[in-house]
Amino acid sequence: MVPAAELRSYYDRPVIKAPVWTWEIPWYFFVGGLAGASAVLAAGARIAGQGRLARSARLAAGAATVVSPALLVADLGRPARFHHMLRVFKPTSPMSMGTWVLTTFGPAAVGSAALAELRWLPGLQRVAEGVAAALGPGMATYTAVLFADTAVPVWHEARRDLPAVFAGSAAASAGALAAITTPPRHAGPARRLTLLGSALELGAAEVMRHRLGDLGEPYEQGDAGRFARASRLLTAAGGMLVALAGRRGRLPAAVGGTLVLAGSVCQRWAVYRAGFASAADPRYVVGQQRARLRARAGAPG
Amino acid sequence: MTAAVDVPEGRRTLPLAAPGYEPPQPRMAFFTDTTVCIGCKACEVACKEWNDIPETPFAWTGESYDNTSALGANTWRHVAFIEQRLPQITREAQEGRFAAPGDERVDLAGVGTSGLAGDPGAGSPGDVGSPAGGDIRWLMSSDVCKHCTTAACLDVCPTGALFKTEFATVVVQPDVCNGCGYCVPACPYGVIDRRPDDGRVWKCTLCYDRLKVGAEPACAKACPTDSINVGTLEAMTTMARERLDEVVAAGVPGAQLYGEPGGNGHGVDGTGALFLLLDDPEVYGLPPDPIATTKHLPSMWRAAAVAGGLLLAAVAAACTGGRR
Ligand code: SF4
Ligand code: SF4
């Protein structure tokens, strides 16, 4: 990256526009990830014969799914036109793909939870559960592609790593919520998922920042930096607590699980805010492009 | 240079009966020759008038004559003003007037009003002469949507509000856009933006309505120096290259074309808006190497598939190994 002193810009003004999205988006990324990973956990627990855990996860997926579209619609400039998303199926648009994933996943996850609670139509319930589980990973990761497919340097240049960060964060949050809502003796898989998810989230975020190099600076400064540090701390502490003390009682599971959930929320906020900082500063946009041009010209540096 | 608009005469409606367009429309494009721009902002005003764009809150920026600052939902043409010390370093250095040889990166903060008092606009803005007291050059450039060949804004739009017209320009349909805002950070040039009060996004249409009836866009029509030209992409490319040769032959330093498919329009496969600039693009607030990020979608989805697989694996691992 070009040092600030050498870099030229137009009165230091941004070259690209920062997103116009508001708080609903990072919250949706969290809630949608939670829903997706919970749906996978529900199916996994059911296959493993862990009915109590499956129920917790199913309910979590259903509840999170109900919140998701509300957040998305609220963020639109014209909320009453949300259904315009449904007039096209557009593979070049991650948001269009996400819309269709959510449109299919939503009824499946909610239906699966409702039918299971009501003990109606067990055949259909299983189909719904299967559909939700199949789309769960998509729910947890498409949002990373959505961010990565923008001109925002800190998002686009993290395109290889962002999905793993979100997948880890989603897995950790689903495990944590299930560990909170399930009696400890049934919650072993949830605790293990919390630990695995937290490890994936922390590891992938580390790799991402490392590979971003100078472009990753927003993760160390300002709002994004605070969220990133909080996320690391909360996820690590909560993950350890759930894994080590979660089986001893509901209190440690609840405390640890809450920390992990908070860490997952902070992770999305860190990524979200870092994007704004990255878009606002022409140093990142121009610097990265100049570096690319130099690399293409084969010049050293 | 008269702007040529090669639209078939007399065709005023879409040929609904015919499949496709017969004969196919040539691609239309802007060529903005910044070397002759005098910074009058007639294009900004004409664009606002013709397209009925709401006013922009006014503020003194202190950034030369530019109080518009950037393209946005309510600014579809933006005239940039750049004040620079002369890049004729060697001669000036020989005369012992200022700047050491090699000291090309000039501190703009050092350009004060004393420089301006010499009226750098006395010649054309590209003038690099050295009139008394005027040791700076003044660059002006009218910026606009690039109407990219591969337009990221269009690619990511989940409603289909953004579309390519028969002139291969990129236009938003205001009755379709639901203000999801995805196009805003997707545009590598920072062009398209949302109107807060309206909720939808807006940008230059290359005067779609005017092109349809064979009229040239309002900005080009109003431009008194023919800095803004409109015609087929082919014609504009030829015009731009010829003009570049002229300017280079005249010894103006820093001249370069912006937006050609092989050059800095590489990452968007060329644009429908060419510019002749007198310095690096970033000096005008333009990205030096923009890309349509949708080109990387396959690798992004692959990364998402791997991550989704990791999620499945984590759940599988967690669920095998008993209740505890
Ligand atoms: S990506 Fe930007 S510059 Fe290109 S057509 Fe869309 S709004 Fe215009
Ligand atoms: S804001 Fe409108 S034009 Fe832009 S991507 Fe969304 S629906 Fe399309």
PDB file of C-alpha atoms in Angstrom, chain A residues 94-271:
ATOM      1  CA  PRO A  94     -25.723 -12.344  -3.785  1.00  0.00           C
ATOM      2  CA  MET A  95     -28.654 -10.419  -2.332  1.00  0.00           C
ATOM      3  CA  SER A  96     -31.014 -12.008  -4.824  1.00  0.00           C
ATOM      4  CA  MET A  97     -29.591 -15.439  -4.061  1.00  0.00           C
ATOM      5  CA  GLY A  98     -29.882 -14.710  -0.351  1.00  0.00           C
ATOM      6  CA  THR A  99     -33.461 -13.626  -0.794  1.00  0.00           C
ATOM      7  CA  TRP A 100     -34.317 -16.953  -2.365  1.00  0.00           C
ATOM      8  CA  VAL A 101     -32.390 -18.894   0.245  1.00  0.00           C
ATOM      9  CA  LEU A 102     -34.266 -17.057   2.996  1.00  0.00           C
ATOM     10  CA  THR A 103     -37.578 -17.397   1.191  1.00  0.00           C
ATOM     11  CA  THR A 104     -37.135 -21.175   1.094  1.00  0.00           C
ATOM     12  CA  PHE A 105     -35.338 -21.591   4.391  1.00  0.00           C
ATOM     13  CA  GLY A 106     -37.782 -19.420   6.345  1.00  0.00           C
ATOM     14  CA  PRO A 107     -40.980 -21.428   5.905  1.00  0.00           C
ATOM     15  CA  ALA A 108     -39.007 -24.659   6.293  1.00  0.00           C
ATOM     16  CA  ALA A 109     -37.382 -23.644   9.572  1.00  0.00           C
ATOM     17  CA  VAL A 110     -40.530 -22.122  11.023  1.00  0.00           C
ATOM     18  CA  GLY A 111     -42.677 -24.977   9.724  1.00  0.00           C
ATOM     19  CA  SER A 112     -40.318 -27.584  11.102  1.00  0.00           C
ATOM     20  CA  ALA A 113     -40.387 -26.021  14.564  1.00  0.00           C
ATOM     21  CA  ALA A 114     -44.162 -25.480  14.553  1.00  0.00           C
ATOM     22  CA  LEU A 115     -45.037 -28.963  13.279  1.00  0.00           C
ATOM     23  CA  ALA A 116     -42.689 -30.584  15.781  1.00  0.00           C
ATOM     24  CA  GLU A 117     -44.178 -28.636  18.676  1.00  0.00           C
ATOM     25  CA  LEU A 118     -47.713 -29.401  17.563  1.00  0.00           C
ATOM     26  CA  ARG A 119     -46.816 -32.990  16.690  1.00  0.00           C
ATOM     27  CA  TRP A 120     -48.574 -32.639  13.378  1.00  0.00           C
ATOM     28  CA  LEU A 121     -47.677 -34.261  10.079  1.00  0.00           C
ATOM     29  CA  PRO A 122     -44.387 -35.856  11.165  1.00  0.00           C
ATOM     30  CA  GLY A 123     -43.522 -36.720   7.570  1.00  0.00           C
ATOM     31  CA  LEU A 124     -43.808 -33.137   6.425  1.00  0.00           C
ATOM     32  CA  GLN A 125     -41.970 -31.986   9.533  1.00  0.00           C
ATOM     33  CA  ARG A 126     -39.015 -34.150   8.589  1.00  0.00           C
ATOM     34  CA  VAL A 127     -38.999 -32.798   5.059  1.00  0.00           C
ATOM     35  CA  ALA A 128     -39.086 -29.236   6.390  1.00  0.00           C
ATOM     36  CA  GLU A 129     -36.300 -30.009   8.825  1.00  0.00           C
ATOM     37  CA  GLY A 130     -34.219 -31.469   6.020  1.00  0.00           C
ATOM     38  CA  VAL A 131     -34.768 -28.474   3.753  1.00  0.00           C
ATOM     39  CA  ALA A 132     -33.863 -26.060   6.542  1.00  0.00           C
ATOM     40  CA  ALA A 133     -30.718 -28.023   7.374  1.00  0.00           C
ATOM     41  CA  ALA A 134     -29.692 -28.172   3.739  1.00  0.00           C
ATOM     42  CA  LEU A 135     -30.049 -24.405   3.351  1.00  0.00           C
ATOM     43  CA  GLY A 136     -28.662 -23.576   6.792  1.00  0.00           C
ATOM     44  CA  PRO A 137     -25.031 -23.305   5.652  1.00  0.00           C
ATOM     45  CA  GLY A 138     -26.174 -21.020   2.857  1.00  0.00           C
ATOM     46  CA  MET A 139     -27.986 -18.792   5.351  1.00  0.00           C
ATOM     47  CA  ALA A 140     -24.839 -18.586   7.452  1.00  0.00           C
ATOM     48  CA  THR A 141     -22.442 -17.758   4.625  1.00  0.00           C
ATOM     49  CA  TYR A 142     -24.221 -15.942   1.798  1.00  0.00           C
ATOM     50  CA  THR A 143     -24.069 -12.733   3.803  1.00  0.00           C
ATOM     51  CA  ALA A 144     -20.274 -12.891   3.642  1.00  0.00           C
ATOM     52  CA  VAL A 145     -20.453 -13.098  -0.149  1.00  0.00           C
ATOM     53  CA  LEU A 146     -22.893 -10.181  -0.103  1.00  0.00           C
ATOM     54  CA  PHE A 147     -20.333  -7.995   1.662  1.00  0.00           C
ATOM     55  CA  ALA A 148     -17.395  -9.341  -0.318  1.00  0.00           C
ATOM     56  CA  ASP A 149     -19.094  -8.506  -3.606  1.00  0.00           C
ATOM     57  CA  THR A 150     -18.731  -4.750  -3.150  1.00  0.00           C
ATOM     58  CA  ALA A 151     -16.014  -2.247  -3.976  1.00  0.00           C
ATOM     59  CA  VAL A 152     -15.251  -1.868  -0.251  1.00  0.00           C
ATOM     60  CA  PRO A 153     -11.578  -2.917   0.027  1.00  0.00           C
ATOM     61  CA  VAL A 154     -11.697  -4.481   3.480  1.00  0.00           C
ATOM     62  CA  TRP A 155     -14.625  -6.662   2.382  1.00  0.00           C
ATOM     63  CA  HIS A 156     -13.715  -7.499  -1.170  1.00  0.00           C
ATOM     64  CA  GLU A 157     -10.094  -8.298  -0.408  1.00  0.00           C
ATOM     65  CA  ALA A 158     -11.276 -10.600   2.398  1.00  0.00           C
ATOM     66  CA  ARG A 159     -13.461 -12.554   0.010  1.00  0.00           C
ATOM     67  CA  ARG A 160     -11.640 -15.836   0.619  1.00  0.00           C
ATOM     68  CA  ASP A 161     -11.888 -15.626   4.406  1.00  0.00           C
ATOM     69  CA  LEU A 162     -15.066 -13.765   5.224  1.00  0.00           C
ATOM     70  CA  PRO A 163     -17.385 -16.774   4.670  1.00  0.00           C
ATOM     71  CA  ALA A 164     -15.389 -18.880   7.142  1.00  0.00           C
ATOM     72  CA  VAL A 165     -15.532 -16.078   9.712  1.00  0.00           C
ATOM     73  CA  PHE A 166     -19.295 -15.914   9.352  1.00  0.00           C
ATOM     74  CA  ALA A 167     -19.708 -19.702   9.341  1.00  0.00           C
ATOM     75  CA  GLY A 168     -17.650 -19.995  12.532  1.00  0.00           C
ATOM     76  CA  SER A 169     -19.525 -17.167  14.149  1.00  0.00           C
ATOM     77  CA  ALA A 170     -22.858 -18.727  13.192  1.00  0.00           C
ATOM     78  CA  ALA A 171     -21.844 -22.157  14.491  1.00  0.00           C
ATOM     79  CA  ALA A 172     -20.614 -20.675  17.763  1.00  0.00           C
ATOM     80  CA  SER A 173     -23.818 -18.715  18.287  1.00  0.00           C
ATOM     81  CA  ALA A 174     -26.056 -21.694  17.479  1.00  0.00           C
ATOM     82  CA  GLY A 175     -24.088 -23.904  19.867  1.00  0.00           C
ATOM     83  CA  ALA A 176     -24.136 -21.243  22.551  1.00  0.00           C
ATOM     84  CA  LEU A 177     -27.860 -20.616  22.349  1.00  0.00           C
ATOM     85  CA  ALA A 178     -28.575 -24.347  22.453  1.00  0.00           C
ATOM     86  CA  ALA A 179     -26.222 -24.745  25.412  1.00  0.00           C
ATOM     87  CA  ILE A 180     -28.185 -22.058  27.233  1.00  0.00           C
ATOM     88  CA  THR A 181     -31.617 -23.449  26.454  1.00  0.00           C
ATOM     89  CA  THR A 182     -30.901 -27.167  26.869  1.00  0.00           C
ATOM     90  CA  PRO A 183     -30.398 -28.972  30.188  1.00  0.00           C
ATOM     91  CA  PRO A 184     -26.631 -29.568  30.508  1.00  0.00           C
ATOM     92  CA  ARG A 185     -26.885 -33.351  30.390  1.00  0.00           C
ATOM     93  CA  HIS A 186     -28.436 -33.145  26.920  1.00  0.00           C
ATOM     94  CA  ALA A 187     -26.266 -30.316  25.686  1.00  0.00           C
ATOM     95  CA  GLY A 188     -22.930 -32.023  25.014  1.00  0.00           C
ATOM     96  CA  PRO A 189     -23.063 -31.530  21.240  1.00  0.00           C
ATOM     97  CA  ALA A 190     -24.080 -27.911  21.723  1.00  0.00           C
ATOM     98  CA  ARG A 191     -21.051 -27.268  23.914  1.00  0.00           C
ATOM     99  CA  ARG A 192     -18.761 -28.953  21.432  1.00  0.00           C
ATOM    100  CA  LEU A 193     -20.273 -26.914  18.611  1.00  0.00           C
ATOM    101  CA  THR A 194     -19.728 -23.747  20.633  1.00  0.00           C
ATOM    102  CA  LEU A 195     -16.080 -24.622  21.021  1.00  0.00           C
ATOM    103  CA  LEU A 196     -15.542 -25.652  17.401  1.00  0.00           C
ATOM    104  CA  GLY A 197     -17.440 -22.653  16.089  1.00  0.00           C
ATOM    105  CA  SER A 198     -15.569 -20.229  18.327  1.00  0.00           C
ATOM    106  CA  ALA A 199     -12.259 -21.714  17.246  1.00  0.00           C
ATOM    107  CA  LEU A 200     -13.215 -21.423  13.575  1.00  0.00           C
ATOM    108  CA  GLU A 201     -14.443 -17.861  14.051  1.00  0.00           C
ATOM    109  CA  LEU A 202     -11.320 -16.720  15.896  1.00  0.00           C
ATOM    110  CA  GLY A 203      -8.961 -18.535  13.574  1.00  0.00           C
ATOM    111  CA  ALA A 204     -10.597 -17.385  10.363  1.00  0.00           C
ATOM    112  CA  ALA A 205     -10.781 -13.779  11.589  1.00  0.00           C
ATOM    113  CA  GLU A 206      -7.083 -13.923  12.412  1.00  0.00           C
ATOM    114  CA  VAL A 207      -6.216 -15.303   8.989  1.00  0.00           C
ATOM    115  CA  MET A 208      -8.420 -12.667   7.372  1.00  0.00           C
ATOM    116  CA  ARG A 209      -6.733  -9.779   9.142  1.00  0.00           C
ATOM    117  CA  HIS A 210      -3.324 -11.212   8.421  1.00  0.00           C
ATOM    118  CA  ARG A 211      -4.042 -11.609   4.725  1.00  0.00           C
ATOM    119  CA  LEU A 212      -5.549  -8.125   4.507  1.00  0.00           C
ATOM    120  CA  GLY A 213      -2.255  -6.658   5.655  1.00  0.00           C
ATOM    121  CA  ASP A 214      -2.395  -2.867   5.655  1.00  0.00           C
ATOM    122  CA  LEU A 215      -5.924  -2.924   4.288  1.00  0.00           C
ATOM    123  CA  GLY A 216      -7.015  -4.576   7.551  1.00  0.00           C
ATOM    124  CA  GLU A 217      -6.115  -1.454   9.497  1.00  0.00           C
ATOM    125  CA  PRO A 218      -9.776  -0.577  10.157  1.00  0.00           C
ATOM    126  CA  TYR A 219      -9.974  -3.694  12.338  1.00  0.00           C
ATOM    127  CA  GLU A 220      -7.491  -2.115  14.695  1.00  0.00           C
ATOM    128  CA  GLN A 221      -8.931   1.375  14.875  1.00  0.00           C
ATOM    129  CA  GLY A 222     -12.058   3.170  15.957  1.00  0.00           C
ATOM    130  CA  ASP A 223     -15.410   1.457  16.210  1.00  0.00           C
ATOM    131  CA  ALA A 224     -14.478  -1.567  14.160  1.00  0.00           C
ATOM    132  CA  GLY A 225     -11.361  -2.058  16.258  1.00  0.00           C
ATOM    133  CA  ARG A 226     -13.354  -1.943  19.479  1.00  0.00           C
ATOM    134  CA  PHE A 227     -15.887  -4.435  18.149  1.00  0.00           C
ATOM    135  CA  ALA A 228     -13.123  -6.710  16.878  1.00  0.00           C
ATOM    136  CA  ARG A 229     -11.314  -6.719  20.216  1.00  0.00           C
ATOM    137  CA  ALA A 230     -14.559  -7.239  22.125  1.00  0.00           C
ATOM    138  CA  SER A 231     -15.509 -10.069  19.815  1.00  0.00           C
ATOM    139  CA  ARG A 232     -12.191 -11.848  20.324  1.00  0.00           C
ATOM    140  CA  LEU A 233     -12.380 -11.527  24.083  1.00  0.00           C
ATOM    141  CA  LEU A 234     -16.043 -12.479  24.441  1.00  0.00           C
ATOM    142  CA  THR A 235     -15.820 -15.422  22.076  1.00  0.00           C
ATOM    143  CA  ALA A 236     -12.647 -16.811  23.626  1.00  0.00           C
ATOM    144  CA  ALA A 237     -13.812 -16.404  27.225  1.00  0.00           C
ATOM    145  CA  GLY A 238     -17.342 -17.617  26.536  1.00  0.00           C
ATOM    146  CA  GLY A 239     -16.177 -20.561  24.459  1.00  0.00           C
ATOM    147  CA  MET A 240     -13.804 -21.717  27.187  1.00  0.00           C
ATOM    148  CA  LEU A 241     -16.422 -21.289  29.882  1.00  0.00           C
ATOM    149  CA  VAL A 242     -19.037 -23.272  27.980  1.00  0.00           C
ATOM    150  CA  ALA A 243     -16.581 -26.021  27.099  1.00  0.00           C
ATOM    151  CA  LEU A 244     -15.004 -26.370  30.546  1.00  0.00           C
ATOM    152  CA  ALA A 245     -17.827 -25.575  32.959  1.00  0.00           C
ATOM    153  CA  GLY A 246     -20.935 -25.856  30.816  1.00  0.00           C
ATOM    154  CA  ARG A 247     -21.746 -29.375  31.884  1.00  0.00           C
ATOM    155  CA  ARG A 248     -21.645 -28.526  35.594  1.00  0.00           C
ATOM    156  CA  GLY A 249     -24.797 -26.494  35.585  1.00  0.00           C
ATOM    157  CA  ARG A 250     -27.027 -24.113  33.762  1.00  0.00           C
ATOM    158  CA  LEU A 251     -25.435 -20.995  35.192  1.00  0.00           C
ATOM    159  CA  PRO A 252     -21.968 -21.390  33.707  1.00  0.00           C
ATOM    160  CA  ALA A 253     -23.569 -22.531  30.461  1.00  0.00           C
ATOM    161  CA  ALA A 254     -25.802 -19.475  30.466  1.00  0.00           C
ATOM    162  CA  VAL A 255     -22.989 -17.055  31.249  1.00  0.00           C
ATOM    163  CA  GLY A 256     -20.569 -18.613  28.772  1.00  0.00           C
ATOM    164  CA  GLY A 257     -23.242 -18.940  26.116  1.00  0.00           C
ATOM    165  CA  THR A 258     -24.239 -15.308  26.470  1.00  0.00           C
ATOM    166  CA  LEU A 259     -20.618 -14.219  26.102  1.00  0.00           C
ATOM    167  CA  VAL A 260     -20.290 -16.247  22.909  1.00  0.00           C
ATOM    168  CA  LEU A 261     -23.514 -14.805  21.507  1.00  0.00           C
ATOM    169  CA  ALA A 262     -22.287 -11.309  22.304  1.00  0.00           C
ATOM    170  CA  GLY A 263     -18.968 -12.138  20.658  1.00  0.00           C
ATOM    171  CA  SER A 264     -20.774 -13.248  17.540  1.00  0.00           C
ATOM    172  CA  VAL A 265     -22.790 -10.029  17.429  1.00  0.00           C
ATOM    173  CA  CYS A 266     -19.596  -8.001  17.862  1.00  0.00           C
ATOM    174  CA  GLN A 267     -17.936  -9.952  15.061  1.00  0.00           C
ATOM    175  CA  ARG A 268     -20.608  -8.856  12.574  1.00  0.00           C
ATOM    176  CA  TRP A 269     -20.465  -5.298  13.858  1.00  0.00           C
ATOM    177  CA  ALA A 270     -16.689  -5.281  13.496  1.00  0.00           C
ATOM    178  CA  VAL A 271     -16.908  -6.396   9.880  1.00  0.00           C
TER     179      VAL A 271
END
